[in-house]
mmCIF file of C-alpha atoms in Angstrom:
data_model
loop_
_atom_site.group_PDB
_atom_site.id
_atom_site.type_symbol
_atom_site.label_atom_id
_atom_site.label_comp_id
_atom_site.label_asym_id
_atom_site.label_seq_id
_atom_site.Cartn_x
_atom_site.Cartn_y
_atom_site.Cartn_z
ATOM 1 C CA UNK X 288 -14.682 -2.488 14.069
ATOM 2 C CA UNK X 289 -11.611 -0.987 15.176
ATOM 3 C CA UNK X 290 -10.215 0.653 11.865
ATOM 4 C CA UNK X 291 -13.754 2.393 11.649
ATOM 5 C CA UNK X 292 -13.594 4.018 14.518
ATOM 6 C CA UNK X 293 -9.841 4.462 13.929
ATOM 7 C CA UNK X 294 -11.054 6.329 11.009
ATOM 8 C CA UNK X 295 -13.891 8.051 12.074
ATOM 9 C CA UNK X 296 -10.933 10.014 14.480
ATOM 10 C CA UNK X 297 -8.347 10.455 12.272
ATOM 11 C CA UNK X 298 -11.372 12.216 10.349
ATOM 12 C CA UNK X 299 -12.628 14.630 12.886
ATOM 13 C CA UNK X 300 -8.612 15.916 13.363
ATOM 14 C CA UNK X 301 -7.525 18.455 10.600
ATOM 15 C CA UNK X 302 -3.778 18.548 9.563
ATOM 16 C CA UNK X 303 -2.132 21.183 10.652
ATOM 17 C CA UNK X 304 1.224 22.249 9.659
ATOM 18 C CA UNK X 305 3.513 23.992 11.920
ATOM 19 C CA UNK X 306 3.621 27.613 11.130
ATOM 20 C CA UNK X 307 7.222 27.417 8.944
ATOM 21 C CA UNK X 308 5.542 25.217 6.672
ATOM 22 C CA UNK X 309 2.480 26.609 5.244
ATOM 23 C CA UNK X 310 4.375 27.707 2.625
ATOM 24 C CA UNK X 311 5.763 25.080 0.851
ATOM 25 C CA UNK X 312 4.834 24.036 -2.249
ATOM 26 C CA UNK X 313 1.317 21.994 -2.566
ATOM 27 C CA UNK X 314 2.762 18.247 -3.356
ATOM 28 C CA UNK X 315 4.487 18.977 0.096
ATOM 29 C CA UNK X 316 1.841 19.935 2.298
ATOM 30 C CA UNK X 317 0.202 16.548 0.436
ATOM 31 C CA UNK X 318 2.622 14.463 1.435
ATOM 32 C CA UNK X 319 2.947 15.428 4.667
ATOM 33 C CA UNK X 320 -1.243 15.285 5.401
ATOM 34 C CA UNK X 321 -1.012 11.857 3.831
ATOM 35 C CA UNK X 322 1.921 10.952 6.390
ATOM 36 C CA UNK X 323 0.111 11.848 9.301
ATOM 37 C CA UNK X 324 -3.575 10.609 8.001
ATOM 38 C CA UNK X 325 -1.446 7.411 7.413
ATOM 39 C CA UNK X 326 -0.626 7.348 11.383
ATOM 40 C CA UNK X 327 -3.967 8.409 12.492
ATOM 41 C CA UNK X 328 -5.318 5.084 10.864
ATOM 42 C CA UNK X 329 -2.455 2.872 12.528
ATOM 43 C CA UNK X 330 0.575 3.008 11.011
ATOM 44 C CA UNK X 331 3.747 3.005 13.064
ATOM 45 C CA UNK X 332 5.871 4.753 10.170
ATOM 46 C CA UNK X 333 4.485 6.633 6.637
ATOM 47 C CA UNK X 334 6.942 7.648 3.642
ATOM 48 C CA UNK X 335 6.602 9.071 0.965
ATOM 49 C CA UNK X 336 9.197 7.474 -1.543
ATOM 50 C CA UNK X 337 10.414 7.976 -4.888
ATOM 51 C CA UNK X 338 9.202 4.783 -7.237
ATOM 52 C CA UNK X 339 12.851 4.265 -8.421
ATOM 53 C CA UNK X 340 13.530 2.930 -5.290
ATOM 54 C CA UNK X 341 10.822 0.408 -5.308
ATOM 55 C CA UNK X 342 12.916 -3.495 -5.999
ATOM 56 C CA UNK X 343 11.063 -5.277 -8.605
ATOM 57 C CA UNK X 344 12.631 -8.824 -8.426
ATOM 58 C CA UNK X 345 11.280 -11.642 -11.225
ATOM 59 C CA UNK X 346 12.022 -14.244 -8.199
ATOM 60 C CA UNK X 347 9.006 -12.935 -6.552
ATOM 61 C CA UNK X 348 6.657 -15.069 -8.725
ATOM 62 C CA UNK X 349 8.826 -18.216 -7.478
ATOM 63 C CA UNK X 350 8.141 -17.480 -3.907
ATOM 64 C CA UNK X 351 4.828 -17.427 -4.878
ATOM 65 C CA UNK X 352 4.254 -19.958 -7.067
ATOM 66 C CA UNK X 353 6.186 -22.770 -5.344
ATOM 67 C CA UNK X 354 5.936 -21.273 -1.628
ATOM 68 C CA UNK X 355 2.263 -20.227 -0.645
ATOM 69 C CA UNK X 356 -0.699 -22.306 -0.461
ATOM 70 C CA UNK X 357 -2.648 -19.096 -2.048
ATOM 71 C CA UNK X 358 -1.149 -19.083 -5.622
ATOM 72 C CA UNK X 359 -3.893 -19.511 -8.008
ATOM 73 C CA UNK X 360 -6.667 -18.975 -5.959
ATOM 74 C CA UNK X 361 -7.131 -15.826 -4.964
ATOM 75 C CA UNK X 362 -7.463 -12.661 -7.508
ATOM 76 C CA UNK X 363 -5.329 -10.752 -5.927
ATOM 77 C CA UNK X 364 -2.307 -13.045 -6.101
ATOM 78 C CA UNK X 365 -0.780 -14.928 -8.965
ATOM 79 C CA UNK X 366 -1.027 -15.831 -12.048
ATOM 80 C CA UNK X 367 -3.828 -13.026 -11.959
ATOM 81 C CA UNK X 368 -1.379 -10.067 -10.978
ATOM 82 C CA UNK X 369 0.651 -7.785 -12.830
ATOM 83 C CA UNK X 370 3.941 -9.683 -12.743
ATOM 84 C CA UNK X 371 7.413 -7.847 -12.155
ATOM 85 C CA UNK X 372 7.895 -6.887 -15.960
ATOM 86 C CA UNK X 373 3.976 -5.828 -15.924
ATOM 87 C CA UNK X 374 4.622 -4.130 -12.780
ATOM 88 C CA UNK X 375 7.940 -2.145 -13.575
ATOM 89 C CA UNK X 376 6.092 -1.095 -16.507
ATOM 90 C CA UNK X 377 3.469 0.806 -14.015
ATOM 91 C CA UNK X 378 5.972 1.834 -11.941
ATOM 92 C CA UNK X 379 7.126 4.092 -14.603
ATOM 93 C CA UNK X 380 3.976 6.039 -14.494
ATOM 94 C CA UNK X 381 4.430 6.884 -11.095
ATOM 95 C CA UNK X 382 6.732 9.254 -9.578
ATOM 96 C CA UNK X 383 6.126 8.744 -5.810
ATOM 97 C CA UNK X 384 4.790 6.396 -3.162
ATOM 98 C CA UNK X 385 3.476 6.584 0.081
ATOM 99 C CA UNK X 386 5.149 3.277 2.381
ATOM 100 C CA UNK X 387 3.448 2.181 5.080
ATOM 101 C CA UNK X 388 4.031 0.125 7.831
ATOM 102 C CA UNK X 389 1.433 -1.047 10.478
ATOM 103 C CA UNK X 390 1.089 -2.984 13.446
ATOM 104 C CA UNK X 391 -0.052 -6.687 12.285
ATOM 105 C CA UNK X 392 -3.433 -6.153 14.323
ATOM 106 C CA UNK X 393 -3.965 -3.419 11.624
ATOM 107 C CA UNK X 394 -5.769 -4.360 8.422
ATOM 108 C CA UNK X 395 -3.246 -2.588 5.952
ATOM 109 C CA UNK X 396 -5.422 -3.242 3.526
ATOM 110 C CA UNK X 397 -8.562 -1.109 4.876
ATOM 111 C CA UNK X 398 -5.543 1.744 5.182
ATOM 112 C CA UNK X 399 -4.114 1.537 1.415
ATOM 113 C CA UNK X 400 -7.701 1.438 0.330
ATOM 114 C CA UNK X 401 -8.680 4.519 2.729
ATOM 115 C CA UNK X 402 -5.258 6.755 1.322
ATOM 116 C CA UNK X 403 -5.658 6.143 -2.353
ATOM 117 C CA UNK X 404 -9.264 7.049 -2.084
ATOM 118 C CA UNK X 405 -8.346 10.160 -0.313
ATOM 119 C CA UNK X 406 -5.465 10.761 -3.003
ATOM 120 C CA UNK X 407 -8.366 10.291 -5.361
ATOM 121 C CA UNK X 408 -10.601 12.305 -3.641
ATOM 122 C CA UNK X 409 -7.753 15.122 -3.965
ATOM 123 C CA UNK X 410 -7.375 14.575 -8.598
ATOM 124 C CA UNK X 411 -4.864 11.875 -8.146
ATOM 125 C CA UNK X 412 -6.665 9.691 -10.237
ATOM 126 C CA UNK X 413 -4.563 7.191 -10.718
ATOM 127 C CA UNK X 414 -3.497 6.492 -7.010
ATOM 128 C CA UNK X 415 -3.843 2.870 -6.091
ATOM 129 C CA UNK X 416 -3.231 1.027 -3.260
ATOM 130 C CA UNK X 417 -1.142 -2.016 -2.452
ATOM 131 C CA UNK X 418 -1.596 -4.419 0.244
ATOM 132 C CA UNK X 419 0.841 -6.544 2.592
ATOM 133 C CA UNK X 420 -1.112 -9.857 2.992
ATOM 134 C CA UNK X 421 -3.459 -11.767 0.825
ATOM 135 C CA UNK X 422 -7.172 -10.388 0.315
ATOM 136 C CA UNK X 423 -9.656 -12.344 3.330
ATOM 137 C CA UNK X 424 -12.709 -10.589 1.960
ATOM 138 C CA UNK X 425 -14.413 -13.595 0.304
ATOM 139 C CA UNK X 426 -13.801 -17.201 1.233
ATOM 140 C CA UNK X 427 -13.615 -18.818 -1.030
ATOM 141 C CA UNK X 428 -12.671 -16.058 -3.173
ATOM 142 C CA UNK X 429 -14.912 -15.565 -6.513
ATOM 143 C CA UNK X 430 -12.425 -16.617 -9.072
ATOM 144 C CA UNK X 431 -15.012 -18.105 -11.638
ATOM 145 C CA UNK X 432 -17.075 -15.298 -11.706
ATOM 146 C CA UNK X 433 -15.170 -11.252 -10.909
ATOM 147 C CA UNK X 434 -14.221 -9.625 -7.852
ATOM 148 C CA UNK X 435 -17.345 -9.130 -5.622
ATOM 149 C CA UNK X 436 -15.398 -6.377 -3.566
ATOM 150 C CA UNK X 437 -12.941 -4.535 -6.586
ATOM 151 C CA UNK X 438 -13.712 -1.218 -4.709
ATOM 152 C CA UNK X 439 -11.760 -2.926 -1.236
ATOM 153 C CA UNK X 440 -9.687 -5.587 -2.791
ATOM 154 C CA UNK X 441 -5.549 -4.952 -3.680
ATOM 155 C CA UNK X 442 -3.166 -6.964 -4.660
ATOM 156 C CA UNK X 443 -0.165 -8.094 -2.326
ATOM 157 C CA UNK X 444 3.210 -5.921 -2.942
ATOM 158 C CA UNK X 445 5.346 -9.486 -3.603
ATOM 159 C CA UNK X 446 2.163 -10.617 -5.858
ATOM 160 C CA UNK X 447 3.511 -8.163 -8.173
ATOM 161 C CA UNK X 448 6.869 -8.626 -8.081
ATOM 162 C CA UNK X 449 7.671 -6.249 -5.181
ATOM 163 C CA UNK X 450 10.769 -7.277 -3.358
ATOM 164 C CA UNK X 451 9.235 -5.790 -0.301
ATOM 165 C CA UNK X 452 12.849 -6.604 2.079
ATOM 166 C CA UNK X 453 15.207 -4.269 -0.272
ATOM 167 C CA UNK X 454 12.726 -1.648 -0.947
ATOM 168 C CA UNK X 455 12.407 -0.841 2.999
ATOM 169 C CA UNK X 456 16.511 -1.269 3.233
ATOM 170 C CA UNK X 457 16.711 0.967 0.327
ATOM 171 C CA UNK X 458 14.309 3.778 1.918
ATOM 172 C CA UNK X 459 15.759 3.268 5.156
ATOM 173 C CA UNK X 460 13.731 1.295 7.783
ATOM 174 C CA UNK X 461 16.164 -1.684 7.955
ATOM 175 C CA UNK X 462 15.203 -1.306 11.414
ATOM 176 C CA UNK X 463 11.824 -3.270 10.907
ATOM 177 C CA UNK X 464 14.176 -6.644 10.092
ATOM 178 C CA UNK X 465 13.106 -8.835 7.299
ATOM 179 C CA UNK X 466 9.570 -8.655 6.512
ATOM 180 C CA UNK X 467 7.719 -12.747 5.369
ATOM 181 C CA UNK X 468 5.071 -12.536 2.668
ATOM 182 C CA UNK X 469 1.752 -12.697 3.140
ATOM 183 C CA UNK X 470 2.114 -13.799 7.276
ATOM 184 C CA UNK X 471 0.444 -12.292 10.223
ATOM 185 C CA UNK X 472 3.394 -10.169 10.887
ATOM 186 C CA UNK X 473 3.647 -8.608 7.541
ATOM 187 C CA UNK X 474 2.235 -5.509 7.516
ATOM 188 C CA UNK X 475 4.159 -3.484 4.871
ATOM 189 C CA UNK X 476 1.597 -1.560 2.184
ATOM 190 C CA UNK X 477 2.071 1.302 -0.489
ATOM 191 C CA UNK X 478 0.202 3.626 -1.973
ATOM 192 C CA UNK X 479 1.232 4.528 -6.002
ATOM 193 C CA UNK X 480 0.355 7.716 -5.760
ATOM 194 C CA UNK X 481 1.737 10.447 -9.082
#
């Protein structure tokens, strides 16, 4: 599929940083390999943010409960999320975050997936992806049993609370306009990264 052989390119090219900034400091250099891996793979913009300014809203579960035909039947999106208290609880682990935005023909997913295993890959153990839409890998998705795919599937950013509009205003890209959950057009992910 595309995003393989999207990947497959973005592997064979090396980061290299202009000669001023080999010598900043590692998390730097990180930050900015993860930036441009993230627009190898399809991203239009890549940011590494500080998690205060991540919007945890408890009005998120509302959309969600009352608004999408997904709610309660999907892993990946409520009632089997973190919710916004679980999730602001995390968030204090975390120091940064790498945003992402992507065309919609891009599966953000595959990309969140592909960054925190290459955060991983790198010690960041506890890196971990989040996507923009609602997990497609199973249909109908395996709620009786467990996750067939845990290794690919992430929960949605508004699943857990995430008010996805005012934490892009707050980092700056009010220039991508109001962003609806879960729809074709979404394509808003994050990476938790340390």
């Amino acid at each position: 599929n595309s995003n393989t052989k999207i990947q497959r390119n973005c592997e064979n090219k090396k980061f290299m940083p202009p000669e001023k900034i080999k010598a900043l400091p590692e998390n730097i250099m990180l930050n900015q390999e993860l930036i441009q891996e993230a627009i190898c793979l399809g991203c239009t913009k890549a940011k590494v943010i500080l998690t205060k300014t991540i919007s945890i809203a408890n009005w998120m579960k509302l959309q969600c409960q009352y608004g999408c035909s997904q709610y309660g039947s999907l892993l990946t999106c409520p009632p089997y999320t973190p919710d916004s208290e679980e999730m602001s609880e995390v968030l204090i682990e975390y120091d940064k975050a790498l945003l992402i935005n992507a065309s919609p023909e891009v599966n953000v997913r595959e990309i969140v997936v592909h960054l925190e295993k290459r955060l991983k890959d790198k010690g960041f153990s506890k890196a971990f992806g989040l996507s923009a839409k609602p997990c497609d890998l199973c249909d109908p998705c395996t709620i009786a049993t467990n996750c067939q795919f845990p290794e690919k599937a992430r929960p949605t950013l508004q699943a857990c609370g995430i008010d996805v509009n005012e934490t892009i205003s707050s980092n700056g890209w009010d220039d991508l306009g109001k962003q609806s959950p879960c729809t074709p057009t979404h394509a808003i992910g994050m990476v938790l990264m340390y």
